[in-house]
């Protein structure tokens, strides 16, 4: 399974970004290979529709589950229709702490 | 002659509708052919004062793409050309969807689609243009209304503007602010009346509006509402920027209470009636000066 976490920077000790569509980075953890890859969220630069575009990008990467602080209405619709499970995390915390729970 | 006069403001709630309906009634008293098109499509409320009888609604539609997934090859051309990210596609799972909220109806997707029949267009309702009949004067007024939840005001305003009538003075109540919906009304007006109030918010937003009309080459003058209030910053701004003051409306309990009861003020308050006659003669002067200059060429 691949889990995405929105991230403020591109290292394991960086904090979760609580925005989904406009997050700086997308950390993708593969539970089989136990590896984390950081992808720059290009959708962030869009004037509108960054949520659905980020969702589409996650689907392209084969992500099954995404964790963030909040999901906008358009992002929610898109993620739902793509079958990507959404998890809302209340506290901004380091990416490695979140990944730790999947190990 | 056909004239189009826009009534606009930088800040909301300064009295655009009040000025529009009272100027409308003033022109009727003066026996001038006058039409009113309420283009404040998010809150069209001129008819709350004019109390015309609703006679019908014309829908305002935009065309949005519909994708036939039996024909679509998931080539991604439509996604690539869409400037608004309104088409979402995941090639690997043969998934494609139109995000109707983001679509601006530009038609690029269907134009560039290489597969015949894969993209067709269907109408989506954005709002309505309402017709009101006034039996006392045997005349019509019009209002554009944006549907709840829709974000695109400009197409509704464009359709409402079709109700601008030849050989009449057309008063067009604009949405507040300086963005596209307001400019859609102001850009082709013969004259624009900016309604402003002398509060810090009012002064700040009028300044933005003055910058905007200057940049857009729109001829405009200001009606100061509640003119006897504030700290003098409004007068200073108008003087510094060399802006015409078309009328000053006082801040009075009688005005507020009659307004709150839904009266057209010039029907009941002589002082206001006088102010609006002055306003019209000032506006007419601007329009005539225009004609005089045009004729001399």
Coordinates of N, CA and C in Angstrom, one line a residue, chain A residues 46-50 52-53 55-56 59-60 74 77-79 81-82, chain B residues 79 83-85 87-93 95 97 99 101-102 104:
Chain A
X46 N -1.1 26.2 -9.2 CA -2.3 26.5 -10.0 C -3.1 27.6 -9.3
X47 N -3.8 28.4 -10.1 CA -4.6 29.5 -9.6 C -5.9 28.9 -9.0
X48 N -6.4 27.9 -9.7 CA -7.6 27.2 -9.2 C -7.5 25.7 -9.5
X49 N -8.2 24.9 -8.7 CA -8.2 23.5 -9.0 C -7.0 22.7 -8.6
X50 N -6.3 23.3 -7.6 CA -5.1 22.6 -7.2 C -5.4 21.3 -6.4
X52 N -8.0 19.1 -6.9 CA -8.2 17.9 -7.8 C -7.0 17.5 -8.5
X53 N -6.1 18.5 -8.9 CA -4.9 18.2 -9.6 C -3.9 17.4 -8.7
X55 N -4.9 15.5 -6.3 CA -5.5 14.2 -6.2 C -5.2 13.3 -7.4
X56 N -5.2 13.9 -8.6 CA -4.9 13.2 -9.8 C -3.5 12.7 -9.8
X59 N -3.1 9.7 -7.6 CA -3.7 8.5 -8.3 C -2.6 8.0 -9.3
X60 N -2.0 8.9 -10.0 CA -0.9 8.5 -11.0 C 0.2 7.8 -10.2
X74 N -13.5 20.5 -3.3 CA -13.3 19.9 -4.6 C -12.3 18.8 -4.5
X77 N -14.1 15.6 -3.2 CA -14.9 15.0 -4.3 C -14.0 14.2 -5.2
X78 N -12.8 14.8 -5.6 CA -11.9 14.2 -6.5 C -11.3 12.9 -5.8
X79 N -10.8 13.0 -4.6 CA -10.2 11.9 -3.9 C -11.2 10.7 -3.7
X81 N -13.8 10.1 -5.7 CA -14.1 9.4 -6.9 C -12.9 8.6 -7.4
X82 N -11.8 9.0 -7.0 CA -10.6 8.2 -7.3 C -10.3 7.0 -6.4
Chain B
X79 N -7.0 17.7 -21.1 CA -6.4 18.1 -19.8 C -5.3 19.1 -20.0
X83 N -7.2 25.5 -19.3 CA -6.4 26.5 -18.5 C -7.0 26.6 -17.0
X84 N -8.0 25.9 -16.8 CA -8.7 26.0 -15.4 C -8.6 24.7 -14.7
X85 N -7.9 23.7 -15.1 CA -7.8 22.4 -14.5 C -9.1 21.8 -14.2
X87 N -10.6 19.4 -16.0 CA -10.7 18.0 -16.3 C -9.6 17.2 -15.6
X88 N -10.1 16.2 -14.9 CA -9.2 15.4 -14.1 C -9.1 14.0 -14.8
X89 N -7.9 13.5 -15.0 CA -7.8 12.2 -15.7 C -6.7 11.4 -15.1
X90 N -6.9 10.1 -14.9 CA -5.8 9.2 -14.5 C -5.8 8.1 -15.5
X91 N -4.7 8.2 -16.3 CA -4.6 7.3 -17.5 C -4.6 5.9 -17.1
X92 N -3.8 5.5 -16.1 CA -3.6 4.1 -15.7 C -4.9 3.4 -15.4
X93 N -5.9 4.1 -14.8 CA -7.1 3.4 -14.4 C -8.3 3.9 -15.3
X95 N -9.6 6.8 -16.1 CA -10.5 7.6 -15.3 C -10.5 9.0 -15.8
X97 N -12.9 12.9 -15.6 CA -14.1 13.5 -15.1 C -13.9 15.0 -15.3
X99 N -14.7 18.7 -13.9 CA -15.0 19.4 -12.7 C -15.8 20.6 -13.0
X101 N -17.5 22.8 -11.6 CA -17.3 24.1 -10.8 C -16.1 24.9 -11.4
X102 N -15.1 24.2 -12.0 CA -13.9 24.9 -12.4 C -14.0 25.3 -13.9
X104 N -14.9 27.1 -17.3 CA -15.2 28.4 -17.7 C -15.9 28.4 -19.1

